[in-house]
Coordinates of C-alpha atoms in Angstrom, one line a residue:
M1 CA -2.4 8.5 -25.6
L2 CA -5.4 7.6 -23.6
G3 CA -8.3 6.2 -25.7
S4 CA -12.0 6.2 -25.5
L5 CA -14.5 3.3 -25.6
K6 CA -18.2 3.6 -26.3
V7 CA -20.5 3.3 -23.3
L8 CA -23.0 0.5 -23.7
Q9 CA -26.6 1.3 -23.6
G10 CA -28.5 0.3 -20.5
G11 CA -25.4 -1.2 -18.8
A12 CA -22.9 0.4 -16.5
V13 CA -19.9 -1.3 -17.8
R14 CA -17.5 0.0 -20.1
L15 CA -16.7 3.5 -19.8
V16 CA -14.7 5.5 -21.7
A17 CA -11.7 7.3 -21.7
P18 CA -9.7 7.3 -18.7
A19 CA -10.6 10.3 -17.1
S20 CA -12.3 12.4 -19.7
S21 CA -15.8 12.1 -18.4
I22 CA -14.8 12.4 -14.8
L23 CA -12.1 15.1 -15.0
K24 CA -13.3 17.3 -17.8
N25 CA -16.7 17.3 -19.6
G26 CA -16.6 17.2 -23.4
S27 CA -12.8 16.5 -23.7
S28 CA -11.7 14.6 -26.8
V29 CA -9.3 11.7 -26.7
Q30 CA -7.3 9.9 -29.3
P31 CA -8.1 6.2 -30.1
L32 CA -6.0 3.5 -28.5
L33 CA -3.0 2.2 -30.3
Y34 CA -3.3 -1.6 -30.7
A35 CA 0.0 -3.2 -30.0
R36 CA 1.6 -5.7 -27.6
S37 CA -0.7 -5.8 -24.5
I38 CA -1.6 -7.7 -21.4
V39 CA -3.2 -11.1 -22.3
I40 CA -5.3 -13.5 -20.3
K41 CA -3.2 -16.2 -18.6
S42 CA -4.2 -19.0 -21.1
H43 CA -2.7 -16.9 -23.9
L44 CA 0.6 -16.1 -22.2
D45 CA 3.3 -17.9 -24.1
L46 CA 6.6 -18.0 -22.3
P47 CA 9.8 -19.5 -23.8
E48 CA 11.1 -22.8 -22.6
N49 CA 14.2 -21.2 -21.1
Y50 CA 12.2 -18.6 -19.1
P51 CA 13.9 -18.2 -15.7
E52 CA 12.3 -19.4 -12.5
P53 CA 11.0 -16.7 -10.1
F54 CA 13.7 -15.5 -7.7
P55 CA 12.8 -16.4 -4.1
Y56 CA 13.3 -12.8 -2.8
K57 CA 11.5 -13.5 0.5
E58 CA 13.9 -16.3 1.4
E59 CA 17.1 -15.3 -0.3
R60 CA 18.9 -12.0 -0.1
V61 CA 19.1 -9.9 -3.3
G62 CA 22.6 -8.5 -3.3
F63 CA 24.5 -6.3 -5.8
F64 CA 26.5 -9.2 -7.3
K65 CA 23.4 -11.5 -7.2
S66 CA 21.5 -8.9 -9.2
I67 CA 24.3 -8.8 -11.8
F68 CA 24.2 -12.5 -12.6
D69 CA 20.5 -13.1 -11.9
R70 CA 19.2 -10.7 -14.6
T71 CA 16.0 -8.7 -13.9
K72 CA 14.9 -8.0 -17.5
S73 CA 15.0 -11.7 -18.4
R74 CA 11.8 -12.3 -16.4
F75 CA 9.8 -9.5 -18.0
H76 CA 7.0 -10.4 -20.3
Q77 CA 3.8 -8.8 -21.5
N78 CA 2.0 -9.4 -18.2
S79 CA 4.7 -8.0 -16.0
R80 CA 2.6 -5.0 -15.2
L81 CA 1.2 -3.2 -12.2
I82 CA -2.6 -2.6 -12.2
V83 CA -4.2 -0.6 -9.5
V84 CA -8.0 -0.8 -8.9
E85 CA -9.5 2.4 -7.3
G86 CA -12.9 3.4 -6.1
N87 CA -15.0 4.7 -3.2
E88 CA -15.9 2.7 -0.1
G89 CA -18.6 0.2 -0.8
C90 CA -18.1 0.2 -4.6
G91 CA -17.0 -3.5 -4.8
K92 CA -13.5 -2.9 -6.0
S93 CA -12.1 -6.0 -4.1
Q94 CA -14.1 -8.4 -6.2
V95 CA -13.1 -6.7 -9.4
A96 CA -9.4 -6.7 -8.4
K97 CA -9.6 -10.4 -7.5
E98 CA -11.2 -11.3 -10.8
L99 CA -8.7 -9.3 -12.9
A100 CA -5.8 -10.9 -11.1
D101 CA -7.3 -14.4 -11.8
Q102 CA -7.9 -13.6 -15.5
F103 CA -4.4 -12.4 -16.1
G104 CA -2.6 -14.8 -13.9
M105 CA -1.3 -12.0 -11.7
L106 CA -0.8 -11.7 -7.9
Y107 CA -3.7 -10.1 -6.1
M108 CA -2.9 -7.7 -3.2
P109 CA -5.9 -6.7 -1.2
E110 CA -6.3 -3.3 0.3
F111 CA -4.2 -3.0 3.5
K112 CA -6.0 -3.6 6.8
M113 CA -4.6 -2.8 10.2
E114 CA -5.0 -6.4 11.4
E115 CA -2.0 -7.3 9.1
I116 CA 0.4 -5.6 11.5
L117 CA -1.4 -6.1 14.8
I118 CA -0.8 -9.9 15.0
D119 CA 2.8 -11.0 15.2
R120 CA 4.5 -14.2 14.1
Y121 CA 3.9 -15.9 17.5
G122 CA 0.2 -15.3 17.3
N123 CA 0.2 -12.4 19.8
D124 CA -2.6 -10.0 19.1
L125 CA -1.3 -6.6 20.3
R126 CA -4.9 -5.4 20.8
D127 CA -5.2 -7.8 23.7
Y128 CA -2.5 -5.7 25.5
Y129 CA -3.8 -2.3 24.7
H130 CA -4.9 -1.8 28.3
L131 CA -1.2 -2.1 29.3
F132 CA 0.2 0.1 26.5
P133 CA 0.5 3.9 26.7
K134 CA -2.4 5.5 24.8
R135 CA -0.1 6.5 21.9
F136 CA 0.6 2.8 21.1
R137 CA -3.1 1.8 21.0
I138 CA -3.4 2.2 17.2
P139 CA -7.0 1.6 16.2
D140 CA -8.0 -1.0 13.7
E141 CA -10.8 -0.4 11.3
K142 CA -13.5 -1.5 13.7
M143 CA -12.2 0.6 16.5
F144 CA -12.1 3.6 14.1
Y145 CA -15.7 3.0 13.1
K146 CA -16.7 2.9 16.8
N147 CA -14.9 6.1 17.8
P148 CA -13.8 8.1 14.8
M149 CA -13.3 11.3 16.9
S150 CA -10.6 9.6 19.0
D151 CA -7.2 11.3 19.2
M152 CA -5.8 8.1 17.8
T153 CA -7.4 8.4 14.4
A154 CA -4.5 10.5 13.1
C155 CA -2.1 7.9 14.4
M156 CA -4.0 5.2 12.5
R157 CA -4.0 7.4 9.3
E158 CA -0.2 7.9 9.5
R159 CA 0.3 4.2 10.1
V160 CA -1.9 3.2 7.2
F161 CA 0.1 5.4 4.8
H162 CA 3.4 3.9 6.0
C163 CA 2.0 0.4 5.3
K164 CA 0.6 1.3 1.9
F165 CA 4.0 2.6 1.1
D166 CA 5.5 -0.8 2.1
Q167 CA 2.8 -2.7 0.2
Y168 CA 3.5 -0.7 -3.0
L169 CA 7.2 -1.6 -2.7
N170 CA 6.2 -5.2 -2.1
A171 CA 4.2 -5.1 -5.4
L172 CA 7.2 -3.7 -7.3
A173 CA 9.6 -6.2 -5.7
H174 CA 7.3 -9.1 -6.8
I175 CA 7.3 -7.9 -10.4
L176 CA 11.0 -7.3 -10.6
N177 CA 12.0 -10.5 -8.9
T178 CA 9.5 -12.9 -10.4
G179 CA 8.1 -11.3 -13.6
Q180 CA 4.5 -11.9 -12.4
G181 CA 2.2 -8.9 -12.7
V182 CA 0.3 -7.5 -9.7
V183 CA -3.2 -6.2 -9.2
L184 CA -3.2 -3.9 -6.2
E185 CA -6.3 -2.6 -4.5
G186 CA -5.7 1.1 -3.8
S187 CA -2.2 2.7 -3.5
P188 CA -0.3 5.3 -1.5
Y189 CA -0.7 7.6 -4.5
S190 CA -4.5 7.8 -3.9
D191 CA -4.4 7.4 -0.1
F192 CA -4.9 11.1 0.5
V193 CA -8.6 10.8 -0.5
Y194 CA -9.2 9.1 2.9
T195 CA -7.3 11.8 4.8
N196 CA -9.4 14.5 3.1
A197 CA -12.6 12.6 4.1
M198 CA -11.5 12.3 7.7
K199 CA -10.7 16.0 7.8
A200 CA -14.1 16.9 6.3
N201 CA -15.7 15.1 9.2
N202 CA -13.2 16.6 11.8
Y203 CA -11.9 13.1 12.6
I204 CA -8.4 14.6 12.3
G205 CA -7.0 18.1 12.9
I206 CA -5.5 20.7 10.6
E207 CA -2.0 20.1 12.1
F208 CA -2.0 16.5 11.1
L209 CA -3.5 17.3 7.7
K210 CA -0.6 19.6 6.9
F211 CA 1.9 17.0 8.2
Y212 CA 0.3 14.2 6.1
Y213 CA 0.8 16.1 2.9
Y214 CA 4.4 16.9 3.9
M215 CA 5.0 13.2 4.6
R216 CA 3.3 12.3 1.3
K217 CA 5.5 14.7 -0.6
S218 CA 8.6 13.2 1.0
A219 CA 7.7 9.6 0.5
L220 CA 6.2 9.2 -3.0
P221 CA 9.4 9.9 -5.0
E222 CA 10.9 6.8 -3.4
L223 CA 8.3 4.6 -5.0
Y224 CA 9.4 6.0 -8.4
F225 CA 7.3 3.7 -10.6
W226 CA 3.7 4.6 -11.2
P227 CA 1.1 1.9 -12.1
H228 CA 0.9 0.9 -15.8
L229 CA -2.9 1.0 -15.5
V230 CA -5.5 2.4 -13.1
V231 CA -9.0 0.9 -13.2
Y232 CA -11.4 3.4 -11.6
L233 CA -14.9 2.3 -10.6
D234 CA -17.0 5.5 -10.6
T235 CA -19.8 4.7 -8.2
P236 CA -22.5 7.2 -7.1
V237 CA -22.3 8.1 -3.4
E238 CA -25.9 7.0 -3.0
K239 CA -25.0 3.5 -4.2
C240 CA -22.0 3.3 -1.9
L241 CA -24.1 4.3 1.1
E242 CA -26.6 1.7 0.1
N243 CA -23.9 -1.0 -0.1
I244 CA -22.5 0.1 3.3
K245 CA -25.9 -0.1 4.9
K246 CA -26.3 -3.7 3.7
T247 CA -23.4 -4.7 6.0
G248 CA -25.6 -4.0 9.0
D249 CA -22.6 -2.5 10.9
S250 CA -24.1 0.5 12.7
D251 CA -20.7 1.9 13.6
K252 CA -19.4 1.7 10.0
I253 CA -22.6 3.2 8.7
G254 CA -22.4 6.1 11.1
T255 CA -18.7 6.8 10.4
L256 CA -18.6 6.4 6.6
N257 CA -21.4 8.9 6.2
E258 CA -22.4 10.9 3.1
T259 CA -19.9 13.7 3.8
Y260 CA -17.1 11.2 4.1
L261 CA -18.0 9.4 0.8
R262 CA -18.6 12.7 -1.1
T263 CA -15.2 14.0 -0.1
I264 CA -13.6 10.7 -1.3
A265 CA -15.4 11.0 -4.6
A266 CA -14.4 14.6 -5.1
S267 CA -10.8 13.9 -4.0
Y268 CA -10.5 11.1 -6.5
K269 CA -10.8 13.6 -9.3
D270 CA -7.5 15.1 -8.1
S271 CA -6.0 11.6 -7.7
L272 CA -6.9 10.7 -11.3
R273 CA -5.4 13.9 -12.6
E274 CA -2.1 12.8 -10.9
Y275 CA -2.4 9.3 -12.3
Q276 CA -3.2 10.6 -15.8
R277 CA 0.3 12.0 -16.2
Y278 CA 2.1 8.7 -15.8
S279 CA -0.5 5.9 -16.1
K280 CA -3.2 4.7 -18.5
I281 CA -6.6 5.0 -16.9
L282 CA -9.8 3.0 -17.6
A283 CA -12.8 4.4 -15.7
Y284 CA -16.2 2.7 -15.5
D285 CA -19.6 4.0 -14.6
W286 CA -20.3 1.5 -11.8
V287 CA -23.9 2.3 -10.8
K288 CA -24.6 -1.4 -11.2
Q289 CA -21.8 -3.8 -10.8
G290 CA -20.7 -4.6 -14.3
N291 CA -19.2 -7.6 -16.0
T292 CA -15.4 -7.9 -15.3
D293 CA -15.0 -9.6 -18.6
S294 CA -15.7 -6.2 -20.3
I295 CA -12.8 -4.7 -18.3
V296 CA -10.6 -7.6 -19.3
E297 CA -11.4 -7.0 -23.0
D298 CA -10.6 -3.2 -22.6
I299 CA -7.3 -4.0 -21.0
E300 CA -6.4 -6.4 -23.8
R301 CA -7.1 -3.6 -26.3
T302 CA -4.7 -1.2 -24.5
D303 CA -1.1 -0.7 -25.6
F304 CA 1.3 -0.9 -22.6
D305 CA 4.6 -0.8 -24.6
F306 CA 4.5 2.5 -26.5
H307 CA 6.0 5.5 -24.7
E308 CA 5.5 8.8 -26.4
W309 CA 8.6 10.4 -24.8
H310 CA 8.1 13.6 -26.9
A311 CA 4.4 14.0 -26.0
N312 CA 3.7 12.9 -22.4
D313 CA 5.1 11.0 -19.4
V314 CA 2.9 7.9 -19.5
F315 CA 5.1 4.9 -18.7
E316 CA 8.1 7.1 -18.5
Q317 CA 9.6 5.5 -15.3
W318 CA 9.2 2.0 -16.8
H319 CA 11.1 3.1 -20.0
N320 CA 13.8 5.2 -18.4
Q321 CA 15.9 2.1 -17.4
S322 CA 18.2 1.7 -20.4
D323 CA 20.3 -1.2 -19.2
E324 CA 20.4 -4.2 -16.9
A325 CA 22.4 -2.3 -14.3
S326 CA 19.6 0.3 -13.9
W327 CA 17.0 -2.4 -13.4
A328 CA 19.3 -4.1 -10.9
D329 CA 19.6 -0.9 -8.9
W330 CA 15.8 -0.4 -8.7
R331 CA 15.3 -4.1 -7.9
L332 CA 17.6 -3.7 -4.8
H333 CA 15.8 -0.5 -3.9
V334 CA 12.3 -1.9 -3.9
T335 CA 13.2 -5.3 -2.4
H336 CA 15.3 -4.1 0.5
K337 CA 12.8 -1.3 1.4
T338 CA 14.7 -0.1 4.4
P339 CA 16.8 2.5 2.5
A340 CA 13.7 3.8 0.8
R341 CA 12.0 4.1 4.1
Y342 CA 14.9 6.1 5.6
I343 CA 14.7 8.6 2.8
A344 CA 10.9 8.8 2.7
F345 CA 10.2 9.0 6.5
G346 CA 13.5 9.9 8.1
G347 CA 13.6 13.3 9.8
L348 CA 9.9 14.1 9.5
P349 CA 8.9 16.6 12.3
T350 CA 6.4 14.3 14.0
H351 CA 7.3 16.0 17.3
E352 CA 5.6 19.1 16.0
V353 CA 2.2 17.4 15.6
G354 CA 0.3 16.9 18.8
E355 CA -1.9 14.1 17.5
I356 CA 1.1 11.8 16.7
Y357 CA 3.7 13.0 19.2
I358 CA 5.2 10.2 21.3
N359 CA 6.6 10.9 24.8
P360 CA 10.0 9.1 25.3
R361 CA 8.8 7.8 28.6
D362 CA 5.9 6.1 26.8
V363 CA 8.3 4.5 24.4
S364 CA 10.2 3.0 27.3
H365 CA 7.1 1.7 29.0
Y366 CA 5.9 0.2 25.7
V367 CA 9.2 -1.7 25.3
D368 CA 8.9 -2.9 28.9
V369 CA 5.4 -4.2 28.3
M370 CA 6.5 -6.0 25.1
K371 CA 9.4 -7.7 26.9
N372 CA 7.5 -8.6 30.1
E373 CA 3.9 -9.3 28.9
V374 CA 3.9 -9.9 25.1
L375 CA 7.1 -11.5 24.0
K376 CA 8.1 -12.5 27.6
S377 CA 11.7 -12.2 26.5
P378 CA 14.4 -9.5 26.5
Y379 CA 15.1 -10.4 22.8
G380 CA 13.5 -9.2 19.7
Y381 CA 11.4 -10.9 17.0
G382 CA 13.2 -13.8 15.4
F383 CA 15.6 -14.4 18.2
I384 CA 13.3 -16.0 20.8
K385 CA 14.0 -19.8 21.2
E386 CA 10.8 -20.3 23.3
G387 CA 8.9 -18.9 20.3
G388 CA 10.4 -21.5 17.9
D389 CA 13.1 -19.3 16.4
N390 CA 16.3 -21.0 15.4
G391 CA 18.5 -17.9 15.7
K392 CA 19.9 -18.2 12.1
V393 CA 20.6 -14.7 10.7
K394 CA 20.2 -14.4 6.9
N395 CA 20.0 -10.6 6.9
I396 CA 23.7 -9.7 6.9
D397 CA 24.2 -6.6 4.8
G398 CA 24.3 -2.8 5.0
F399 CA 20.5 -2.5 5.1
N400 CA 19.8 -4.1 8.5
H401 CA 16.2 -3.9 9.6
G402 CA 16.6 -5.7 12.9
L403 CA 15.1 -9.1 11.9
P404 CA 17.0 -12.3 11.1
E405 CA 15.1 -12.8 7.8
V406 CA 15.9 -11.0 4.6
W407 CA 12.3 -9.9 4.0
Y408 CA 9.5 -8.2 5.9
D409 CA 6.1 -7.3 4.5
Y410 CA 5.5 -4.3 6.7
F411 CA 8.0 -2.4 8.8
F412 CA 5.4 -1.7 11.5
R413 CA 4.6 -5.4 12.0
E414 CA 7.8 -6.4 13.7
A415 CA 10.9 -4.7 12.2
Y416 CA 10.0 -1.4 14.0
Y417 CA 10.6 -3.0 17.4
D418 CA 14.3 -3.2 17.1
K419 CA 14.4 0.6 16.4
L420 CA 12.7 1.5 19.7
I421 CA 15.7 2.7 21.8
T422 CA 15.5 5.0 24.8
F423 CA 17.9 5.9 27.6
E424 CA 15.9 4.0 30.1
N425 CA 15.9 0.8 28.0
T426 CA 19.6 1.2 27.3
F427 CA 20.4 1.2 31.0
D428 CA 17.7 -1.5 31.7
P429 CA 17.9 -3.9 28.7
D430 CA 16.0 -6.7 30.5
S431 CA 13.2 -4.3 31.6
K432 CA 13.6 -5.2 35.3
W433 CA 12.3 -1.7 36.2
Y434 CA 9.0 -2.4 34.5
D435 CA 6.1 -0.7 36.3
P436 CA 2.7 -2.3 35.5
D437 CA 0.9 0.7 37.0
Y438 CA 2.7 3.2 34.7
V439 CA -0.4 3.8 32.5
H440 CA -2.5 4.7 35.6
H441 CA 0.0 7.4 36.6
H442 CA 0.3 9.0 33.2

């Protein structure tokens, strides 16, 4: 059960019960059960024979490997997933960093578009946007703030959801392969709050809004595991606006306006209701930035081992795995990512949504530009000797994602490139028919 903690007088730190004050006024909650919990890193006592982290980014996790390299043997009381949520400008990044440091967990900051716009060779794709067809000029955050009414805002929103999906799988893969817990800033489960905010300001259209929720419904089941804990920083919209204005970024201030922030705040109520079914929630009145030590103390008081299977679904997915074989199967699922992506995003009717539709001719020209101007090679990422690649292929299995390495952080950073196949590129693999003036004619 979710428990309640008394709010301190004059401070804005420790709130209460998960979502009671935010979701439903006057609701009563049961006290927390004190049992095995997360502990600060100095109190984490691991046995001498505790296994080393599995190098999942360098070495392939195969079926037989997962049988002999046991997953459960790395689990300890801090092998948890914590998600920190809150409105724009609430200061959740600092809280997430401090929690990760206190508990000795890996901190994963909120996804930013720049993470997929600069490739391994240092090429910044934004430098080539004038050569790309419009549909491939995905805005970064600064471009969005500058022109939120652009037709490309929906494309950015779709791309961000894809990458948050990958990032969440990355967090799960880290826990299952190393045993180290993760503090994640935001998640694909709550991503819809930003989509709602963009629609409220007419930054995106109704067609895309419907598609987004269809995509979300298709994708989320492939993540399977919900966070153990959600830390929500409940910050008044006025305070968020004040903090955003302090940045001095006029474009950001104009785009993330009061309507935008109020829609996020209202949508978070729905998000917390979803979280509440599967995760513990600690919510904090964050009018003034409180002391993270108070949050640490509350987390240490929270029981993360007890699953009331007969009463609710909190922690259900984490307790459903009855044996090592089940954990091995999920470890492969979240580490390989590609099969999960096929099921989550394969067959979605993107061609029915005008804002994100891609003309096949544009795909061909994009590939031509990549080969002639960006990579300057007919080969794909990881196979260009001039770029320093050695050509060694470690990714030999049934889940080929097009790169020689066994791991990728985000599909849309480099792995997507191998999947861009059109009739024109099939007949012209070296892109000798490249027309630099294509974008001026279309």
